[in-house]
Amino acid sequence: MIRILVLVAFTFFLGCEDKQSKSKNATPKTTKSINKPSKEIDSSEIELPEFPFLTDENAMEFFLEYEKNNPENKVRITTRFGNIDILLYDKIKFHRANFIYLTKRGYFDGTQFYRVIDNFIIQAGNTDDPKIKRKRGDIGHYLLPPDTKRGFKHHRGIVSMPSSEIENAYKLASPFEFFIVQNKNGAYHLDGDYTIFGEVISGMDVVDEIAAQKTDDGDWPLRNVYITKVEIIN
């Protein structure tokens, strides 16, 4: 009787172990069959991912192609205060393409104007929401090349981004963030250090209202200013 119980238990253990090993080693199905000889794969048959994980090594090559096939240059930022329409400069190719790419991937939806300084700038594209941080992590970890010598100035309404030529670039520069100059006298001391890639063409009254919000000591609005969505417009 004892031998029978031991045999049953051993058989059950083997069955469980087999199921576990199959689960751990599960792999996606492929077109290759064990009953057919393998053949050399034509590189033209390989389907590249639509959204590759972007790094410093592949981002520029990706955006070089992306900007050719995605020529849109106007976006609308929607907030509870109203809309801000932005024209992205075609001359600043990588930054325009990056902003369009992030817009089409829905990155900005749910982010915030997290740094607000009246009579200076309002800065957006970041958040303390873990979901947005995960979305950011899925897109990639990369910097954009600085493009600061086109003659653009930080006038009121200019849209700009920290540039990777700044010391400790990964700490200060981010392709996921941007700021809008709100000061009526401009912010010309920023010229040469930050990449200007667009301008507000409608909604500066909304920018002014956001800039007027009360903030904490870290310039974060006491009442969060969310970006409901960013979308392409004609």
JSON list of C-alpha atoms in Angstrom, two decimals:
[
{"chain": "A", "resi": 1, "resn": "MET", "atom": "CA", "xyz": [0.00, 0.00, 0.00]},
{"chain": "A", "resi": 2, "resn": "ILE", "atom": "CA", "xyz": [2.83, 2.37, 0.91]},
{"chain": "A", "resi": 3, "resn": "ARG", "atom": "CA", "xyz": [4.60, 1.61, -2.37]},
{"chain": "A", "resi": 4, "resn": "ILE", "atom": "CA", "xyz": [1.44, 2.45, -4.32]},
{"chain": "A", "resi": 5, "resn": "LEU", "atom": "CA", "xyz": [1.07, 5.81, -2.54]},
{"chain": "A", "resi": 6, "resn": "VAL", "atom": "CA", "xyz": [4.70, 6.68, -3.19]},
{"chain": "A", "resi": 7, "resn": "LEU", "atom": "CA", "xyz": [4.35, 5.76, -6.88]},
{"chain": "A", "resi": 8, "resn": "VAL", "atom": "CA", "xyz": [1.21, 7.91, -7.26]},
{"chain": "A", "resi": 9, "resn": "ALA", "atom": "CA", "xyz": [2.89, 10.88, -5.55]},
{"chain": "A", "resi": 10, "resn": "PHE", "atom": "CA", "xyz": [5.98, 10.55, -7.72]},
{"chain": "A", "resi": 11, "resn": "THR", "atom": "CA", "xyz": [3.86, 10.41, -10.89]},
{"chain": "A", "resi": 12, "resn": "PHE", "atom": "CA", "xyz": [1.91, 13.52, -9.79]},
{"chain": "A", "resi": 13, "resn": "PHE", "atom": "CA", "xyz": [5.18, 15.38, -9.08]},
{"chain": "A", "resi": 14, "resn": "LEU", "atom": "CA", "xyz": [6.50, 14.59, -12.53]},
{"chain": "A", "resi": 15, "resn": "GLY", "atom": "CA", "xyz": [3.27, 15.82, -14.11]},
{"chain": "A", "resi": 16, "resn": "CYS", "atom": "CA", "xyz": [3.47, 19.13, -12.22]},
{"chain": "A", "resi": 17, "resn": "GLU", "atom": "CA", "xyz": [7.13, 19.57, -13.06]},
{"chain": "A", "resi": 18, "resn": "ASP", "atom": "CA", "xyz": [6.40, 19.01, -16.75]},
{"chain": "A", "resi": 19, "resn": "LYS", "atom": "CA", "xyz": [3.67, 21.69, -16.77]},
{"chain": "A", "resi": 20, "resn": "GLN", "atom": "CA", "xyz": [5.94, 24.18, -15.03]},
{"chain": "A", "resi": 21, "resn": "SER", "atom": "CA", "xyz": [8.79, 23.61, -17.45]},
{"chain": "A", "resi": 22, "resn": "LYS", "atom": "CA", "xyz": [6.49, 24.09, -20.42]},
{"chain": "A", "resi": 23, "resn": "SER", "atom": "CA", "xyz": [5.20, 27.35, -18.98]},
{"chain": "A", "resi": 24, "resn": "LYS", "atom": "CA", "xyz": [8.66, 28.76, -18.29]},
{"chain": "A", "resi": 25, "resn": "ASN", "atom": "CA", "xyz": [10.03, 27.85, -21.71]},
{"chain": "A", "resi": 26, "resn": "ALA", "atom": "CA", "xyz": [7.04, 28.99, -23.76]},
{"chain": "A", "resi": 27, "resn": "THR", "atom": "CA", "xyz": [8.11, 30.97, -26.80]},
{"chain": "A", "resi": 28, "resn": "PRO", "atom": "CA", "xyz": [6.27, 32.75, -29.62]},
{"chain": "A", "resi": 29, "resn": "LYS", "atom": "CA", "xyz": [5.37, 30.64, -32.60]},
{"chain": "A", "resi": 30, "resn": "THR", "atom": "CA", "xyz": [7.68, 30.85, -35.60]},
{"chain": "A", "resi": 31, "resn": "THR", "atom": "CA", "xyz": [7.33, 29.81, -39.22]},
{"chain": "A", "resi": 32, "resn": "LYS", "atom": "CA", "xyz": [10.20, 27.36, -38.83]},
{"chain": "A", "resi": 33, "resn": "SER", "atom": "CA", "xyz": [9.15, 23.69, -38.60]},
{"chain": "A", "resi": 34, "resn": "ILE", "atom": "CA", "xyz": [11.24, 20.92, -37.09]},
{"chain": "A", "resi": 35, "resn": "ASN", "atom": "CA", "xyz": [10.20, 18.70, -40.00]},
{"chain": "A", "resi": 36, "resn": "LYS", "atom": "CA", "xyz": [11.52, 21.08, -42.67]},
{"chain": "A", "resi": 37, "resn": "PRO", "atom": "CA", "xyz": [15.06, 22.22, -43.35]},
{"chain": "A", "resi": 38, "resn": "SER", "atom": "CA", "xyz": [15.74, 25.81, -42.33]},
{"chain": "A", "resi": 39, "resn": "LYS", "atom": "CA", "xyz": [16.35, 28.37, -45.05]},
{"chain": "A", "resi": 40, "resn": "GLU", "atom": "CA", "xyz": [18.22, 31.62, -45.16]},
{"chain": "A", "resi": 41, "resn": "ILE", "atom": "CA", "xyz": [15.93, 34.55, -44.24]},
{"chain": "A", "resi": 42, "resn": "ASP", "atom": "CA", "xyz": [15.72, 37.48, -46.63]},
{"chain": "A", "resi": 43, "resn": "SER", "atom": "CA", "xyz": [16.23, 40.72, -44.66]},
{"chain": "A", "resi": 44, "resn": "SER", "atom": "CA", "xyz": [13.36, 42.26, -46.63]},
{"chain": "A", "resi": 45, "resn": "GLU", "atom": "CA", "xyz": [11.02, 39.75, -44.97]},
{"chain": "A", "resi": 46, "resn": "ILE", "atom": "CA", "xyz": [11.89, 40.98, -41.48]},
{"chain": "A", "resi": 47, "resn": "GLU", "atom": "CA", "xyz": [9.23, 43.32, -40.11]},
{"chain": "A", "resi": 48, "resn": "LEU", "atom": "CA", "xyz": [10.78, 46.06, -38.00]},
{"chain": "A", "resi": 49, "resn": "PRO", "atom": "CA", "xyz": [8.86, 47.21, -34.91]},
{"chain": "A", "resi": 50, "resn": "GLU", "atom": "CA", "xyz": [6.66, 50.26, -35.43]},
{"chain": "A", "resi": 51, "resn": "PHE", "atom": "CA", "xyz": [7.77, 51.71, -32.11]},
{"chain": "A", "resi": 52, "resn": "PRO", "atom": "CA", "xyz": [11.38, 50.73, -31.38]},
{"chain": "A", "resi": 53, "resn": "PHE", "atom": "CA", "xyz": [12.84, 51.39, -27.95]},
{"chain": "A", "resi": 54, "resn": "LEU", "atom": "CA", "xyz": [14.76, 54.61, -28.56]},
{"chain": "A", "resi": 55, "resn": "THR", "atom": "CA", "xyz": [18.32, 55.09, -27.32]},
{"chain": "A", "resi": 56, "resn": "ASP", "atom": "CA", "xyz": [21.15, 57.49, -28.07]},
{"chain": "A", "resi": 57, "resn": "GLU", "atom": "CA", "xyz": [22.38, 54.92, -30.59]},
{"chain": "A", "resi": 58, "resn": "ASN", "atom": "CA", "xyz": [19.23, 54.61, -32.71]},
{"chain": "A", "resi": 59, "resn": "ALA", "atom": "CA", "xyz": [17.08, 57.70, -32.04]},
{"chain": "A", "resi": 60, "resn": "MET", "atom": "CA", "xyz": [18.65, 60.01, -34.62]},
{"chain": "A", "resi": 61, "resn": "GLU", "atom": "CA", "xyz": [18.44, 57.45, -37.40]},
{"chain": "A", "resi": 62, "resn": "PHE", "atom": "CA", "xyz": [14.84, 56.75, -36.46]},
{"chain": "A", "resi": 63, "resn": "PHE", "atom": "CA", "xyz": [13.80, 60.42, -36.42]},
{"chain": "A", "resi": 64, "resn": "LEU", "atom": "CA", "xyz": [15.67, 61.10, -39.66]},
{"chain": "A", "resi": 65, "resn": "GLU", "atom": "CA", "xyz": [13.28, 58.70, -41.40]},
{"chain": "A", "resi": 66, "resn": "TYR", "atom": "CA", "xyz": [10.28, 59.59, -39.24]},
{"chain": "A", "resi": 67, "resn": "GLU", "atom": "CA", "xyz": [10.39, 63.29, -40.09]},
{"chain": "A", "resi": 68, "resn": "LYS", "atom": "CA", "xyz": [10.27, 62.50, -43.81]},
{"chain": "A", "resi": 69, "resn": "ASN", "atom": "CA", "xyz": [7.09, 60.45, -43.47]},
{"chain": "A", "resi": 70, "resn": "ASN", "atom": "CA", "xyz": [5.40, 62.57, -40.81]},
{"chain": "A", "resi": 71, "resn": "PRO", "atom": "CA", "xyz": [5.44, 66.19, -42.02]},
{"chain": "A", "resi": 72, "resn": "GLU", "atom": "CA", "xyz": [2.82, 67.54, -39.61]},
{"chain": "A", "resi": 73, "resn": "ASN", "atom": "CA", "xyz": [3.88, 70.77, -37.90]},
{"chain": "A", "resi": 74, "resn": "LYS", "atom": "CA", "xyz": [0.89, 72.02, -35.92]},
{"chain": "A", "resi": 75, "resn": "VAL", "atom": "CA", "xyz": [-0.40, 70.69, -32.61]},
{"chain": "A", "resi": 76, "resn": "ARG", "atom": "CA", "xyz": [-3.05, 71.67, -30.11]},
{"chain": "A", "resi": 77, "resn": "ILE", "atom": "CA", "xyz": [-2.54, 71.38, -26.35]},
{"chain": "A", "resi": 78, "resn": "THR", "atom": "CA", "xyz": [-5.83, 71.10, -24.46]},
{"chain": "A", "resi": 79, "resn": "THR", "atom": "CA", "xyz": [-6.10, 72.16, -20.81]},
{"chain": "A", "resi": 80, "resn": "ARG", "atom": "CA", "xyz": [-8.95, 73.13, -18.51]},
{"chain": "A", "resi": 81, "resn": "PHE", "atom": "CA", "xyz": [-8.04, 76.76, -19.18]},
{"chain": "A", "resi": 82, "resn": "GLY", "atom": "CA", "xyz": [-8.41, 76.35, -22.94]},
{"chain": "A", "resi": 83, "resn": "ASN", "atom": "CA", "xyz": [-6.28, 75.43, -25.94]},
{"chain": "A", "resi": 84, "resn": "ILE", "atom": "CA", "xyz": [-2.74, 76.35, -26.93]},
{"chain": "A", "resi": 85, "resn": "ASP", "atom": "CA", "xyz": [-1.95, 75.93, -30.62]},
{"chain": "A", "resi": 86, "resn": "ILE", "atom": "CA", "xyz": [1.69, 75.54, -31.59]},
{"chain": "A", "resi": 87, "resn": "LEU", "atom": "CA", "xyz": [3.56, 75.74, -34.88]},
{"chain": "A", "resi": 88, "resn": "LEU", "atom": "CA", "xyz": [6.61, 73.47, -34.95]},
{"chain": "A", "resi": 89, "resn": "TYR", "atom": "CA", "xyz": [9.53, 74.70, -37.03]},
{"chain": "A", "resi": 90, "resn": "ASP", "atom": "CA", "xyz": [10.38, 72.55, -40.05]},
{"chain": "A", "resi": 91, "resn": "LYS", "atom": "CA", "xyz": [14.01, 73.69, -39.85]},
{"chain": "A", "resi": 92, "resn": "ILE", "atom": "CA", "xyz": [14.41, 72.01, -36.44]},
{"chain": "A", "resi": 93, "resn": "LYS", "atom": "CA", "xyz": [13.83, 68.54, -37.87]},
{"chain": "A", "resi": 94, "resn": "PHE", "atom": "CA", "xyz": [14.66, 66.24, -34.98]},
{"chain": "A", "resi": 95, "resn": "HIS", "atom": "CA", "xyz": [12.76, 68.23, -32.38]},
{"chain": "A", "resi": 96, "resn": "ARG", "atom": "CA", "xyz": [9.71, 68.64, -34.61]},
{"chain": "A", "resi": 97, "resn": "ALA", "atom": "CA", "xyz": [9.71, 64.94, -35.45]},
{"chain": "A", "resi": 98, "resn": "ASN", "atom": "CA", "xyz": [10.19, 64.03, -31.80]},
{"chain": "A", "resi": 99, "resn": "PHE", "atom": "CA", "xyz": [7.23, 66.16, -30.70]},
{"chain": "A", "resi": 100, "resn": "ILE", "atom": "CA", "xyz": [4.99, 64.75, -33.44]},
{"chain": "A", "resi": 101, "resn": "TYR", "atom": "CA", "xyz": [6.07, 61.22, -32.55]},
{"chain": "A", "resi": 102, "resn": "LEU", "atom": "CA", "xyz": [5.31, 61.67, -28.86]},
{"chain": "A", "resi": 103, "resn": "THR", "atom": "CA", "xyz": [1.99, 63.29, -29.77]},
{"chain": "A", "resi": 104, "resn": "LYS", "atom": "CA", "xyz": [0.97, 60.37, -31.96]},
{"chain": "A", "resi": 105, "resn": "ARG", "atom": "CA", "xyz": [1.95, 57.93, -29.23]},
{"chain": "A", "resi": 106, "resn": "GLY", "atom": "CA", "xyz": [-0.22, 59.83, -26.76]},
{"chain": "A", "resi": 107, "resn": "TYR", "atom": "CA", "xyz": [2.65, 60.51, -24.41]},
{"chain": "A", "resi": 108, "resn": "PHE", "atom": "CA", "xyz": [1.63, 64.04, -23.43]},
{"chain": "A", "resi": 109, "resn": "ASP", "atom": "CA", "xyz": [-1.96, 63.11, -22.56]},
{"chain": "A", "resi": 110, "resn": "GLY", "atom": "CA", "xyz": [-2.21, 63.26, -18.78]},
{"chain": "A", "resi": 111, "resn": "THR", "atom": "CA", "xyz": [1.11, 65.04, -18.23]},
{"chain": "A", "resi": 112, "resn": "GLN", "atom": "CA", "xyz": [1.25, 68.40, -16.48]},
{"chain": "A", "resi": 113, "resn": "PHE", "atom": "CA", "xyz": [2.59, 71.91, -16.54]},
{"chain": "A", "resi": 114, "resn": "TYR", "atom": "CA", "xyz": [4.75, 71.08, -13.57]},
{"chain": "A", "resi": 115, "resn": "ARG", "atom": "CA", "xyz": [6.96, 74.19, -13.44]},
{"chain": "A", "resi": 116, "resn": "VAL", "atom": "CA", "xyz": [5.17, 77.52, -13.59]},
{"chain": "A", "resi": 117, "resn": "ILE", "atom": "CA", "xyz": [6.96, 80.84, -13.09]},
{"chain": "A", "resi": 118, "resn": "ASP", "atom": "CA", "xyz": [4.91, 83.96, -13.76]},
{"chain": "A", "resi": 119, "resn": "ASN", "atom": "CA", "xyz": [6.63, 86.48, -16.03]},
{"chain": "A", "resi": 120, "resn": "PHE", "atom": "CA", "xyz": [9.07, 83.80, -17.18]},
{"chain": "A", "resi": 121, "resn": "ILE", "atom": "CA", "xyz": [8.01, 80.36, -18.48]},
{"chain": "A", "resi": 122, "resn": "ILE", "atom": "CA", "xyz": [5.58, 77.49, -18.09]},
{"chain": "A", "resi": 123, "resn": "GLN", "atom": "CA", "xyz": [7.19, 74.05, -18.45]},
{"chain": "A", "resi": 124, "resn": "ALA", "atom": "CA", "xyz": [5.38, 70.81, -19.26]},
{"chain": "A", "resi": 125, "resn": "GLY", "atom": "CA", "xyz": [5.74, 67.16, -20.20]},
{"chain": "A", "resi": 126, "resn": "ASN", "atom": "CA", "xyz": [6.47, 65.68, -16.78]},
{"chain": "A", "resi": 127, "resn": "THR", "atom": "CA", "xyz": [4.28, 64.32, -14.01]},
{"chain": "A", "resi": 128, "resn": "ASP", "atom": "CA", "xyz": [4.33, 62.37, -10.76]},
{"chain": "A", "resi": 129, "resn": "ASP", "atom": "CA", "xyz": [1.89, 59.81, -12.20]},
{"chain": "A", "resi": 130, "resn": "PRO", "atom": "CA", "xyz": [3.52, 56.34, -12.30]},
{"chain": "A", "resi": 131, "resn": "LYS", "atom": "CA", "xyz": [1.53, 55.42, -15.43]},
{"chain": "A", "resi": 132, "resn": "ILE", "atom": "CA", "xyz": [3.08, 58.27, -17.40]},
{"chain": "A", "resi": 133, "resn": "LYS", "atom": "CA", "xyz": [6.53, 57.37, -16.12]},
{"chain": "A", "resi": 134, "resn": "ARG", "atom": "CA", "xyz": [6.01, 53.80, -17.32]},
{"chain": "A", "resi": 135, "resn": "LYS", "atom": "CA", "xyz": [4.87, 55.10, -20.71]},
{"chain": "A", "resi": 136, "resn": "ARG", "atom": "CA", "xyz": [7.99, 57.21, -20.86]},
{"chain": "A", "resi": 137, "resn": "GLY", "atom": "CA", "xyz": [10.10, 54.20, -19.99]},
{"chain": "A", "resi": 138, "resn": "ASP", "atom": "CA", "xyz": [8.49, 52.18, -22.78]},
{"chain": "A", "resi": 139, "resn": "ILE", "atom": "CA", "xyz": [9.33, 54.84, -25.38]},
{"chain": "A", "resi": 140, "resn": "GLY", "atom": "CA", "xyz": [13.02, 55.03, -24.61]},
{"chain": "A", "resi": 141, "resn": "HIS", "atom": "CA", "xyz": [15.96, 56.75, -23.00]},
{"chain": "A", "resi": 142, "resn": "TYR", "atom": "CA", "xyz": [17.62, 59.21, -25.36]},
{"chain": "A", "resi": 143, "resn": "LEU", "atom": "CA", "xyz": [18.63, 62.80, -25.94]},
{"chain": "A", "resi": 144, "resn": "LEU", "atom": "CA", "xyz": [18.20, 65.02, -28.98]},
{"chain": "A", "resi": 145, "resn": "PRO", "atom": "CA", "xyz": [21.15, 66.82, -30.55]},
{"chain": "A", "resi": 146, "resn": "PRO", "atom": "CA", "xyz": [21.23, 70.54, -29.75]},
{"chain": "A", "resi": 147, "resn": "ASP", "atom": "CA", "xyz": [20.08, 72.84, -32.53]},
{"chain": "A", "resi": 148, "resn": "THR", "atom": "CA", "xyz": [20.66, 76.29, -31.09]},
{"chain": "A", "resi": 149, "resn": "LYS", "atom": "CA", "xyz": [22.32, 78.22, -33.92]},
{"chain": "A", "resi": 150, "resn": "ARG", "atom": "CA", "xyz": [19.43, 78.88, -36.28]},
{"chain": "A", "resi": 151, "resn": "GLY", "atom": "CA", "xyz": [19.03, 82.49, -35.25]},
{"chain": "A", "resi": 152, "resn": "PHE", "atom": "CA", "xyz": [15.83, 82.00, -33.28]},
{"chain": "A", "resi": 153, "resn": "LYS", "atom": "CA", "xyz": [15.40, 84.02, -30.09]},
{"chain": "A", "resi": 154, "resn": "HIS", "atom": "CA", "xyz": [13.44, 83.29, -26.94]},
{"chain": "A", "resi": 155, "resn": "HIS", "atom": "CA", "xyz": [10.65, 85.77, -27.63]},
{"chain": "A", "resi": 156, "resn": "ARG", "atom": "CA", "xyz": [7.33, 85.61, -25.82]},
{"chain": "A", "resi": 157, "resn": "GLY", "atom": "CA", "xyz": [5.40, 82.56, -27.03]},
{"chain": "A", "resi": 158, "resn": "ILE", "atom": "CA", "xyz": [8.47, 80.59, -28.12]},
{"chain": "A", "resi": 159, "resn": "VAL", "atom": "CA", "xyz": [8.46, 76.84, -27.48]},
{"chain": "A", "resi": 160, "resn": "SER", "atom": "CA", "xyz": [11.85, 75.50, -26.46]},
{"chain": "A", "resi": 161, "resn": "MET", "atom": "CA", "xyz": [13.59, 72.46, -25.01]},
{"chain": "A", "resi": 162, "resn": "PRO", "atom": "CA", "xyz": [16.69, 71.88, -22.90]},
{"chain": "A", "resi": 163, "resn": "SER", "atom": "CA", "xyz": [19.61, 70.83, -25.11]},
{"chain": "A", "resi": 164, "resn": "SER", "atom": "CA", "xyz": [22.06, 68.00, -24.64]},
{"chain": "A", "resi": 165, "resn": "GLU", "atom": "CA", "xyz": [25.14, 70.22, -24.96]},
{"chain": "A", "resi": 166, "resn": "ILE", "atom": "CA", "xyz": [24.48, 71.42, -21.41]},
{"chain": "A", "resi": 167, "resn": "GLU", "atom": "CA", "xyz": [26.63, 69.87, -18.70]},
{"chain": "A", "resi": 168, "resn": "ASN", "atom": "CA", "xyz": [24.92, 66.89, -17.05]},
{"chain": "A", "resi": 169, "resn": "ALA", "atom": "CA", "xyz": [22.58, 66.72, -20.03]},
{"chain": "A", "resi": 170, "resn": "TYR", "atom": "CA", "xyz": [20.58, 63.70, -18.87]},
{"chain": "A", "resi": 171, "resn": "LYS", "atom": "CA", "xyz": [19.69, 65.56, -15.69]},
{"chain": "A", "resi": 172, "resn": "LEU", "atom": "CA", "xyz": [18.71, 68.80, -17.41]},
{"chain": "A", "resi": 173, "resn": "ALA", "atom": "CA", "xyz": [17.67, 67.84, -20.94]},
{"chain": "A", "resi": 174, "resn": "SER", "atom": "CA", "xyz": [14.72, 65.70, -21.88]},
{"chain": "A", "resi": 175, "resn": "PRO", "atom": "CA", "xyz": [13.00, 65.07, -25.22]},
{"chain": "A", "resi": 176, "resn": "PHE", "atom": "CA", "xyz": [9.79, 64.51, -23.26]},
{"chain": "A", "resi": 177, "resn": "GLU", "atom": "CA", "xyz": [9.64, 68.05, -21.86]},
{"chain": "A", "resi": 178, "resn": "PHE", "atom": "CA", "xyz": [9.23, 71.54, -23.25]},
{"chain": "A", "resi": 179, "resn": "PHE", "atom": "CA", "xyz": [8.62, 75.06, -22.07]},
{"chain": "A", "resi": 180, "resn": "ILE", "atom": "CA", "xyz": [6.82, 78.13, -23.37]},
{"chain": "A", "resi": 181, "resn": "VAL", "atom": "CA", "xyz": [8.22, 81.61, -22.80]},
{"chain": "A", "resi": 182, "resn": "GLN", "atom": "CA", "xyz": [5.49, 83.67, -21.10]},
{"chain": "A", "resi": 183, "resn": "ASN", "atom": "CA", "xyz": [7.38, 86.86, -20.28]},
{"chain": "A", "resi": 184, "resn": "LYS", "atom": "CA", "xyz": [6.25, 89.70, -22.53]},
{"chain": "A", "resi": 185, "resn": "ASN", "atom": "CA", "xyz": [9.88, 90.87, -22.71]},
{"chain": "A", "resi": 186, "resn": "GLY", "atom": "CA", "xyz": [11.13, 87.43, -23.73]},
{"chain": "A", "resi": 187, "resn": "ALA", "atom": "CA", "xyz": [13.82, 85.32, -22.06]},
{"chain": "A", "resi": 188, "resn": "TYR", "atom": "CA", "xyz": [16.86, 86.06, -24.16]},
{"chain": "A", "resi": 189, "resn": "HIS", "atom": "CA", "xyz": [19.36, 84.90, -21.57]},
{"chain": "A", "resi": 190, "resn": "LEU", "atom": "CA", "xyz": [18.30, 81.38, -22.62]},
{"chain": "A", "resi": 191, "resn": "ASP", "atom": "CA", "xyz": [19.47, 81.89, -26.20]},
{"chain": "A", "resi": 192, "resn": "GLY", "atom": "CA", "xyz": [22.20, 79.48, -27.19]},
{"chain": "A", "resi": 193, "resn": "ASP", "atom": "CA", "xyz": [21.56, 77.07, -24.32]},
{"chain": "A", "resi": 194, "resn": "TYR", "atom": "CA", "xyz": [18.13, 75.77, -25.26]},
{"chain": "A", "resi": 195, "resn": "THR", "atom": "CA", "xyz": [16.75, 74.57, -28.59]},
{"chain": "A", "resi": 196, "resn": "ILE", "atom": "CA", "xyz": [13.87, 76.65, -29.93]},
{"chain": "A", "resi": 197, "resn": "PHE", "atom": "CA", "xyz": [11.62, 74.45, -32.07]},
{"chain": "A", "resi": 198, "resn": "GLY", "atom": "CA", "xyz": [8.24, 76.19, -32.28]},
{"chain": "A", "resi": 199, "resn": "GLU", "atom": "CA", "xyz": [5.97, 79.04, -31.29]},
{"chain": "A", "resi": 200, "resn": "VAL", "atom": "CA", "xyz": [2.47, 79.58, -29.96]},
{"chain": "A", "resi": 201, "resn": "ILE", "atom": "CA", "xyz": [0.17, 80.75, -32.75]},
{"chain": "A", "resi": 202, "resn": "SER", "atom": "CA", "xyz": [-3.02, 80.82, -30.65]},
{"chain": "A", "resi": 203, "resn": "GLY", "atom": "CA", "xyz": [-3.75, 80.66, -26.94]},
{"chain": "A", "resi": 204, "resn": "MET", "atom": "CA", "xyz": [-1.22, 82.96, -25.27]},
{"chain": "A", "resi": 205, "resn": "ASP", "atom": "CA", "xyz": [-4.09, 84.05, -22.99]},
{"chain": "A", "resi": 206, "resn": "VAL", "atom": "CA", "xyz": [-4.19, 80.43, -21.80]},
{"chain": "A", "resi": 207, "resn": "VAL", "atom": "CA", "xyz": [-0.42, 80.50, -21.25]},
{"chain": "A", "resi": 208, "resn": "ASP", "atom": "CA", "xyz": [-0.83, 83.66, -19.16]},
{"chain": "A", "resi": 209, "resn": "GLU", "atom": "CA", "xyz": [-3.59, 82.10, -17.08]},
{"chain": "A", "resi": 210, "resn": "ILE", "atom": "CA", "xyz": [-1.50, 79.02, -16.37]},
{"chain": "A", "resi": 211, "resn": "ALA", "atom": "CA", "xyz": [1.49, 81.22, -15.46]},
{"chain": "A", "resi": 212, "resn": "ALA", "atom": "CA", "xyz": [-0.68, 83.11, -12.96]},
{"chain": "A", "resi": 213, "resn": "GLN", "atom": "CA", "xyz": [-1.48, 79.98, -10.91]},
{"chain": "A", "resi": 214, "resn": "LYS", "atom": "CA", "xyz": [-0.23, 79.82, -7.34]},
{"chain": "A", "resi": 215, "resn": "THR", "atom": "CA", "xyz": [2.65, 77.41, -6.85]},
{"chain": "A", "resi": 216, "resn": "ASP", "atom": "CA", "xyz": [4.64, 75.76, -4.09]},
{"chain": "A", "resi": 217, "resn": "ASP", "atom": "CA", "xyz": [8.31, 76.48, -3.38]},
{"chain": "A", "resi": 218, "resn": "GLY", "atom": "CA", "xyz": [9.29, 74.18, -6.26]},
{"chain": "A", "resi": 219, "resn": "ASP", "atom": "CA", "xyz": [7.18, 76.15, -8.78]},
{"chain": "A", "resi": 220, "resn": "TRP", "atom": "CA", "xyz": [4.67, 73.28, -9.07]},
{"chain": "A", "resi": 221, "resn": "PRO", "atom": "CA", "xyz": [1.07, 74.61, -9.23]},
{"chain": "A", "resi": 222, "resn": "LEU", "atom": "CA", "xyz": [-0.86, 74.03, -6.00]},
{"chain": "A", "resi": 223, "resn": "ARG", "atom": "CA", "xyz": [-3.70, 72.78, -8.17]},
{"chain": "A", "resi": 224, "resn": "ASN", "atom": "CA", "xyz": [-2.33, 70.51, -10.88]},
{"chain": "A", "resi": 225, "resn": "VAL", "atom": "CA", "xyz": [-2.54, 71.84, -14.42]},
{"chain": "A", "resi": 226, "resn": "TYR", "atom": "CA", "xyz": [-3.05, 68.78, -16.58]},
{"chain": "A", "resi": 227, "resn": "ILE", "atom": "CA", "xyz": [-2.63, 68.48, -20.31]},
{"chain": "A", "resi": 228, "resn": "THR", "atom": "CA", "xyz": [-5.82, 66.70, -21.27]},
{"chain": "A", "resi": 229, "resn": "LYS", "atom": "CA", "xyz": [-4.46, 65.83, -24.68]},
{"chain": "A", "resi": 230, "resn": "VAL", "atom": "CA", "xyz": [-2.13, 66.94, -27.44]},
{"chain": "A", "resi": 231, "resn": "GLU", "atom": "CA", "xyz": [-3.32, 66.40, -31.01]},
{"chain": "A", "resi": 232, "resn": "ILE", "atom": "CA", "xyz": [-2.28, 67.15, -34.57]},
{"chain": "A", "resi": 233, "resn": "ILE", "atom": "CA", "xyz": [-4.18, 70.00, -36.25]},
{"chain": "A", "resi": 234, "resn": "ASN", "atom": "CA", "xyz": [-4.20, 71.39, -39.78]}
]
